[in-house]
Amino acid sequence: MSAAQPVPGFLPSYPPNDDPATLRLIWPQWQGAGYANAGALVPELPAPVARRGYMAGARALAALLPPAAGPTATVPVDLTELAGPDGPEGSTGGIESRSAILAGIDAALRTIDSHPGVERILTIGGECSVSVAPFAWLANKYGDDLAVVWIDSHPDVDTPDTGYDGYHAMAVTALAGRGDAEVLSHLPSRIDPSRIAWAGLHEWEPDCDEHVSSWGITAFGPDDLRVDTRPLIDWLHATGASRLAIHFDVDTIDADEVALGLGRVSGGLTAAQVHRLIADLGEAADVVGLTVAEYLPRELLALGSVLAGLPLVTG
């Protein structure tokens, strides 16, 4: 496939999106990231700041995007955060912040449904679980004609029975119709695992390895895709689906090149390789869903701590 390159320059010069049927969904959800995990992975910031930093990331990405002909909507997200070690409500039935997660799914689906005529959804997150509601909505609309490519260093196939209770690590689980029954009851559809593939997967989670090997989801590691997108395109054609939803967790980009996600994961794809991968997928299928997730702007959050409490800033 062709090796498309990012537009050079600090601020890319994007052409505007002129598709009126594309909904731009800004969803700065942070509750899916485990409270303790966020604090451990971003030790230079207080855990509540690290966890809520996804809101700053989503807003920064939204400001960077070009104008759009279609509608733009923001999913409301509660800012409530308690100082306890387990976050605002702790873990219930193996999912941290369960009520906030369920409320977020419902709010996102209501937001999408309030825009008739939508055929495509660009979701700007937020942690990884922001793909679940829009992709399930698209699966309900397009049925078996929809495939999913999950570009991520991690598999996101935890369940309430595995060791980590952050729901952002259960996103693929929910889309595949597995895991928590209450979560699944809030979703309009599921996606058969045979039509889901990981791209860039290389950071394994020992207690969910069995899910990676047994659920029937195809996995491509970074080395499978560094030179050519063809293996992934061949998989896509074999599914028989003509439409595609792409999840892009920014931690897929090698942290030794640039650290964009909550964790610093080395050994991933380069920025140019990820750009080529998504561009090639766009030539191979009708992309009806794209999510950009897990962007955590560390420098911006550090600056926020400098500004906190200053005159005219906070009162």
Short mmCIF file of C-alpha atoms in Angstrom, two decimals:
data_model
loop_
_atom_site.label_atom_id
_atom_site.label_comp_id
_atom_site.label_asym_id
_atom_site.label_seq_id
_atom_site.Cartn_x
_atom_site.Cartn_y
_atom_site.Cartn_z
CA MET A 1 0.00 0.00 0.00
CA SER A 2 1.09 3.60 -0.42
CA ALA A 3 3.02 5.17 2.42
CA ALA A 4 0.98 8.32 3.03
CA GLN A 5 2.87 10.91 5.08
CA PRO A 6 1.62 13.45 7.62
CA VAL A 7 1.45 17.03 6.43
CA PRO A 8 4.67 18.72 7.65
CA GLY A 9 4.51 21.61 10.06
CA PHE A 10 3.68 22.19 13.70
CA LEU A 11 0.02 22.94 12.99
CA PRO A 12 -1.16 20.72 10.13
CA SER A 13 -3.13 22.38 7.35
CA TYR A 14 -6.12 20.03 7.17
CA PRO A 15 -8.75 20.44 4.47
CA PRO A 16 -12.18 20.89 6.08
CA ASN A 17 -14.48 17.91 6.45
CA ASP A 18 -17.31 18.64 4.01
CA ASP A 19 -19.44 15.55 4.79
CA PRO A 20 -22.69 16.70 6.44
CA ALA A 21 -23.48 13.10 7.48
CA THR A 22 -20.44 12.88 9.79
CA LEU A 23 -21.09 13.56 13.46
CA ARG A 24 -18.09 14.90 15.36
CA LEU A 25 -18.58 13.53 18.87
CA ILE A 26 -16.45 15.13 21.57
CA TRP A 27 -16.47 12.77 24.54
CA PRO A 28 -13.94 13.70 27.25
CA GLN A 29 -14.74 10.71 29.45
CA TRP A 30 -12.07 9.92 32.03
CA GLN A 31 -13.84 7.63 34.51
CA GLY A 32 -12.85 4.46 32.66
CA ALA A 33 -9.21 4.89 33.61
CA GLY A 34 -8.38 3.30 36.93
CA TYR A 35 -7.71 5.87 39.64
CA ALA A 36 -4.65 4.13 41.08
CA ASN A 37 -3.35 3.23 37.63
CA ALA A 38 -3.53 6.84 36.42
CA GLY A 39 -1.57 7.98 39.45
CA ALA A 40 1.07 5.28 38.95
CA LEU A 41 1.56 5.97 35.23
CA VAL A 42 1.74 9.75 35.59
CA PRO A 43 3.58 10.09 38.92
CA GLU A 44 4.51 13.72 38.30
CA LEU A 45 0.85 14.72 38.69
CA PRO A 46 -1.74 14.04 41.43
CA ALA A 47 -3.90 11.04 40.52
CA PRO A 48 -7.13 13.08 40.12
CA VAL A 49 -5.35 15.47 37.75
CA ALA A 50 -3.86 12.62 35.73
CA ARG A 51 -7.23 10.90 35.47
CA ARG A 52 -9.16 14.02 34.49
CA GLY A 53 -6.39 14.97 32.09
CA TYR A 54 -8.31 13.14 29.38
CA MET A 55 -10.72 16.08 29.37
CA ALA A 56 -7.88 18.47 28.50
CA GLY A 57 -6.69 16.04 25.83
CA ALA A 58 -10.10 15.81 24.18
CA ARG A 59 -10.57 19.57 24.19
CA ALA A 60 -7.11 20.16 22.76
CA LEU A 61 -7.73 17.66 19.95
CA ALA A 62 -11.13 19.20 19.21
CA ALA A 63 -9.50 22.63 18.90
CA LEU A 64 -6.89 21.24 16.50
CA LEU A 65 -9.39 19.78 14.03
CA PRO A 66 -10.53 21.62 10.90
CA PRO A 67 -14.07 22.97 10.48
CA ALA A 68 -16.73 20.39 9.73
CA ALA A 69 -19.86 20.58 7.60
CA GLY A 70 -21.64 18.05 9.78
CA PRO A 71 -22.83 18.44 13.36
CA THR A 72 -20.56 18.61 16.39
CA ALA A 73 -21.81 17.49 19.79
CA THR A 74 -20.25 17.03 23.21
CA VAL A 75 -21.23 14.17 25.49
CA PRO A 76 -21.66 15.59 29.00
CA VAL A 77 -19.13 14.23 31.50
CA ASP A 78 -19.34 14.67 35.25
CA LEU A 79 -16.26 16.30 36.79
CA THR A 80 -16.94 14.88 40.25
CA GLU A 81 -13.86 13.29 41.79
CA LEU A 82 -13.41 12.35 45.42
CA ALA A 83 -10.04 12.14 47.10
CA GLY A 84 -10.32 8.50 48.14
CA PRO A 85 -7.80 5.92 46.90
CA ASP A 86 -10.37 4.26 44.61
CA GLY A 87 -11.76 7.39 42.96
CA PRO A 88 -15.33 8.64 43.16
CA GLU A 89 -17.18 5.37 43.75
CA GLY A 90 -14.62 2.60 43.77
CA SER A 91 -15.22 -0.74 42.09
CA THR A 92 -18.62 -2.43 41.87
CA GLY A 93 -18.80 -5.90 40.41
CA GLY A 94 -15.29 -5.56 38.98
CA ILE A 95 -15.81 -2.20 37.22
CA GLU A 96 -14.54 1.04 38.70
CA SER A 97 -16.97 4.00 38.53
CA ARG A 98 -19.71 1.72 37.21
CA SER A 99 -22.56 4.24 37.46
CA ALA A 100 -20.56 6.90 35.61
CA ILE A 101 -19.68 4.41 32.87
CA LEU A 102 -23.29 3.37 32.36
CA ALA A 103 -24.47 6.98 32.42
CA GLY A 104 -21.83 7.85 29.82
CA ILE A 105 -22.95 5.08 27.46
CA ASP A 106 -26.55 6.24 27.71
CA ALA A 107 -25.63 9.91 27.23
CA ALA A 108 -23.49 9.15 24.18
CA LEU A 109 -26.23 7.08 22.52
CA ARG A 110 -28.82 9.80 23.21
CA THR A 111 -26.46 12.38 21.73
CA ILE A 112 -25.95 10.33 18.56
CA ASP A 113 -29.67 9.62 18.21
CA SER A 114 -30.45 13.33 18.51
CA HIS A 115 -28.74 13.91 15.14
CA PRO A 116 -30.85 12.27 12.41
CA GLY A 117 -29.13 11.45 9.15
CA VAL A 118 -25.79 10.55 10.72
CA GLU A 119 -23.88 7.92 8.75
CA ARG A 120 -20.37 8.34 10.20
CA ILE A 121 -19.00 9.24 13.61
CA LEU A 122 -15.65 10.82 14.49
CA THR A 123 -15.18 10.42 18.25
CA ILE A 124 -12.63 12.49 20.12
CA GLY A 125 -11.83 11.13 23.58
CA GLY A 126 -11.27 10.55 26.35
CA GLU A 127 -10.10 7.12 27.39
CA CYS A 128 -10.52 4.03 25.22
CA SER A 129 -14.06 3.18 26.25
CA VAL A 130 -15.41 6.15 24.27
CA SER A 131 -15.37 3.88 21.20
CA VAL A 132 -17.85 1.42 22.69
CA ALA A 133 -21.13 3.35 22.35
CA PRO A 134 -20.52 4.83 18.87
CA PHE A 135 -19.15 1.58 17.45
CA ALA A 136 -22.09 -0.37 18.91
CA TRP A 137 -24.43 2.23 17.36
CA LEU A 138 -22.71 1.78 14.00
CA ALA A 139 -22.92 -2.01 14.36
CA ASN A 140 -26.65 -1.67 14.93
CA LYS A 141 -26.92 0.46 11.78
CA TYR A 142 -24.69 -1.55 9.45
CA GLY A 143 -24.89 -5.07 10.87
CA ASP A 144 -22.48 -7.64 9.45
CA ASP A 145 -21.19 -5.09 6.93
CA LEU A 146 -19.12 -3.43 9.67
CA ALA A 147 -15.61 -4.50 10.73
CA VAL A 148 -13.47 -2.95 13.47
CA VAL A 149 -9.73 -2.32 13.51
CA TRP A 150 -8.50 -1.60 17.04
CA ILE A 151 -5.16 0.22 16.80
CA ASP A 152 -3.70 -0.10 20.28
CA SER A 153 -0.66 -1.36 22.13
CA HIS A 154 -3.00 -3.16 24.55
CA PRO A 155 -5.77 -5.71 23.87
CA ASP A 156 -8.49 -4.05 26.04
CA VAL A 157 -10.08 -7.44 26.73
CA ASP A 158 -10.14 -7.34 30.50
CA THR A 159 -13.35 -8.43 32.21
CA PRO A 160 -14.75 -7.75 35.68
CA ASP A 161 -13.03 -11.00 36.72
CA THR A 162 -9.51 -9.93 35.76
CA GLY A 163 -7.19 -7.93 37.95
CA TYR A 164 -7.67 -4.40 36.57
CA ASP A 165 -11.06 -2.73 37.10
CA GLY A 166 -10.60 0.25 34.77
CA TYR A 167 -13.33 0.00 32.14
CA HIS A 168 -11.14 1.45 29.38
CA ALA A 169 -9.35 -1.91 29.39
CA MET A 170 -12.69 -3.69 28.75
CA ALA A 171 -13.69 -1.80 25.60
CA VAL A 172 -13.07 -4.60 23.08
CA THR A 173 -14.67 -7.03 25.50
CA ALA A 174 -17.93 -5.09 25.42
CA LEU A 175 -17.92 -4.63 21.65
CA ALA A 176 -17.44 -8.38 21.21
CA GLY A 177 -20.47 -9.06 23.39
CA ARG A 178 -18.48 -10.42 26.32
CA GLY A 179 -17.98 -9.35 29.91
CA ASP A 180 -20.41 -7.49 32.14
CA ALA A 181 -24.10 -8.20 31.51
CA GLU A 182 -25.27 -4.82 32.78
CA VAL A 183 -22.93 -2.96 30.42
CA LEU A 184 -24.08 -5.11 27.50
CA SER A 185 -27.72 -4.37 28.30
CA HIS A 186 -27.06 -0.69 27.59
CA LEU A 187 -25.57 -1.31 24.14
CA PRO A 188 -27.68 -1.58 20.96
CA SER A 189 -25.54 -4.22 19.26
CA ARG A 190 -22.35 -6.25 19.31
CA ILE A 191 -19.67 -7.12 16.75
CA ASP A 192 -18.69 -10.69 16.00
CA PRO A 193 -15.06 -11.23 17.08
CA SER A 194 -14.23 -12.52 13.58
CA ARG A 195 -14.77 -8.96 12.34
CA ILE A 196 -12.46 -7.35 14.90
CA ALA A 197 -8.69 -7.08 14.52
CA TRP A 198 -5.97 -5.55 16.63
CA ALA A 199 -3.25 -3.52 14.94
CA GLY A 200 -0.04 -2.72 16.79
CA LEU A 201 -0.78 -5.03 19.73
CA HIS A 202 2.33 -5.87 21.74
CA GLU A 203 1.77 -4.94 25.39
CA TRP A 204 0.26 -8.10 26.85
CA GLU A 205 -1.82 -8.35 30.01
CA PRO A 206 -1.12 -11.75 31.63
CA ASP A 207 -4.51 -12.32 33.23
CA CYS A 208 -6.41 -11.78 29.97
CA ASP A 209 -4.02 -13.59 27.61
CA GLU A 210 -6.56 -16.38 27.29
CA HIS A 211 -9.09 -13.93 25.85
CA VAL A 212 -6.59 -12.80 23.23
CA SER A 213 -6.01 -16.37 22.10
CA SER A 214 -9.53 -17.81 22.41
CA TRP A 215 -12.08 -15.18 21.39
CA GLY A 216 -11.33 -15.35 17.67
CA ILE A 217 -10.01 -11.80 17.29
CA THR A 218 -7.12 -11.46 14.83
CA ALA A 219 -3.96 -9.75 16.10
CA PHE A 220 -1.28 -7.90 14.15
CA GLY A 221 1.79 -6.73 16.05
CA PRO A 222 3.88 -3.68 15.13
CA ASP A 223 6.38 -5.76 13.15
CA ASP A 224 3.55 -7.16 11.00
CA LEU A 225 2.67 -3.67 9.80
CA ARG A 226 5.84 -1.58 9.83
CA VAL A 227 6.54 -1.86 6.12
CA ASP A 228 3.14 -2.53 4.60
CA THR A 229 -0.54 -2.42 5.54
CA ARG A 230 -1.32 -5.34 3.21
CA PRO A 231 -1.74 -8.04 5.92
CA LEU A 232 -4.43 -5.97 7.61
CA ILE A 233 -6.11 -5.09 4.30
CA ASP A 234 -6.20 -8.78 3.37
CA TRP A 235 -7.85 -9.58 6.70
CA LEU A 236 -10.41 -6.82 6.14
CA HIS A 237 -11.33 -8.12 2.68
CA ALA A 238 -11.69 -11.63 4.09
CA THR A 239 -14.36 -10.44 6.55
CA GLY A 240 -16.60 -9.44 3.63
CA ALA A 241 -17.38 -6.11 5.33
CA SER A 242 -17.31 -2.96 3.22
CA ARG A 243 -17.56 -0.55 6.16
CA LEU A 244 -14.99 -0.01 8.87
CA ALA A 245 -14.72 1.56 12.31
CA ILE A 246 -11.18 2.40 13.44
CA HIS A 247 -10.13 2.91 17.03
CA PHE A 248 -6.81 4.74 17.43
CA ASP A 249 -5.26 4.74 20.89
CA VAL A 250 -2.40 7.22 20.69
CA ASP A 251 -0.23 5.01 22.90
CA THR A 252 0.29 2.88 19.78
CA ILE A 253 2.89 5.44 18.70
CA ASP A 254 6.26 4.42 20.14
CA ALA A 255 6.81 6.45 23.33
CA ASP A 256 10.50 6.64 22.45
CA GLU A 257 9.40 8.86 19.55
CA VAL A 258 6.73 10.83 21.42
CA ALA A 259 4.81 10.01 24.62
CA LEU A 260 1.13 10.76 23.96
CA GLY A 261 -0.85 8.30 26.07
CA LEU A 262 -1.41 7.62 29.74
CA GLY A 263 1.37 5.06 29.81
CA ARG A 264 4.77 5.29 28.12
CA VAL A 265 4.84 2.23 25.87
CA SER A 266 7.98 1.58 23.85
CA GLY A 267 8.29 -0.61 20.78
CA GLY A 268 5.14 0.51 19.00
CA LEU A 269 4.57 1.84 15.51
CA THR A 270 6.00 5.18 14.49
CA ALA A 271 3.77 8.19 13.90
CA ALA A 272 4.34 7.91 10.14
CA GLN A 273 3.47 4.21 10.19
CA VAL A 274 0.20 4.84 12.06
CA HIS A 275 -0.71 7.62 9.61
CA ARG A 276 -0.03 5.32 6.66
CA LEU A 277 -2.00 2.49 8.28
CA ILE A 278 -5.15 4.57 8.78
CA ALA A 279 -4.85 6.24 5.38
CA ASP A 280 -4.54 2.85 3.67
CA LEU A 281 -7.56 1.53 5.54
CA GLY A 282 -9.47 4.56 4.32
CA GLU A 283 -8.69 3.59 0.74
CA ALA A 284 -9.68 -0.04 1.31
CA ALA A 285 -13.07 0.49 2.98
CA ASP A 286 -15.76 3.03 3.76
CA VAL A 287 -14.62 4.36 7.13
CA VAL A 288 -17.81 5.10 9.06
CA GLY A 289 -16.21 5.40 12.49
CA LEU A 290 -12.93 6.80 13.76
CA THR A 291 -11.97 7.34 17.37
CA VAL A 292 -8.90 9.13 18.69
CA ALA A 293 -8.45 8.14 22.32
CA GLU A 294 -6.15 8.22 25.35
CA TYR A 295 -4.37 11.49 24.57
CA LEU A 296 -2.96 12.86 27.83
CA PRO A 297 -1.26 16.28 27.36
CA ARG A 298 1.31 16.14 30.15
CA GLU A 299 2.84 19.55 29.49
CA LEU A 300 -0.56 21.22 29.39
CA LEU A 301 -1.54 19.60 32.69
CA ALA A 302 1.75 20.68 34.26
CA LEU A 303 1.07 24.24 33.15
CA GLY A 304 -2.39 23.99 34.68
CA SER A 305 -0.84 23.26 38.06
CA VAL A 306 1.22 26.47 37.72
CA LEU A 307 -1.91 28.52 36.94
CA ALA A 308 -4.07 26.99 39.66
CA GLY A 309 -5.11 29.54 42.26
CA LEU A 310 -3.64 32.55 40.51
CA PRO A 311 -5.53 35.88 40.51
CA LEU A 312 -8.28 36.08 37.85
CA VAL A 313 -7.80 32.39 36.97
CA THR A 314 -9.79 30.69 39.71
CA GLY A 315 -11.60 33.52 41.43
#
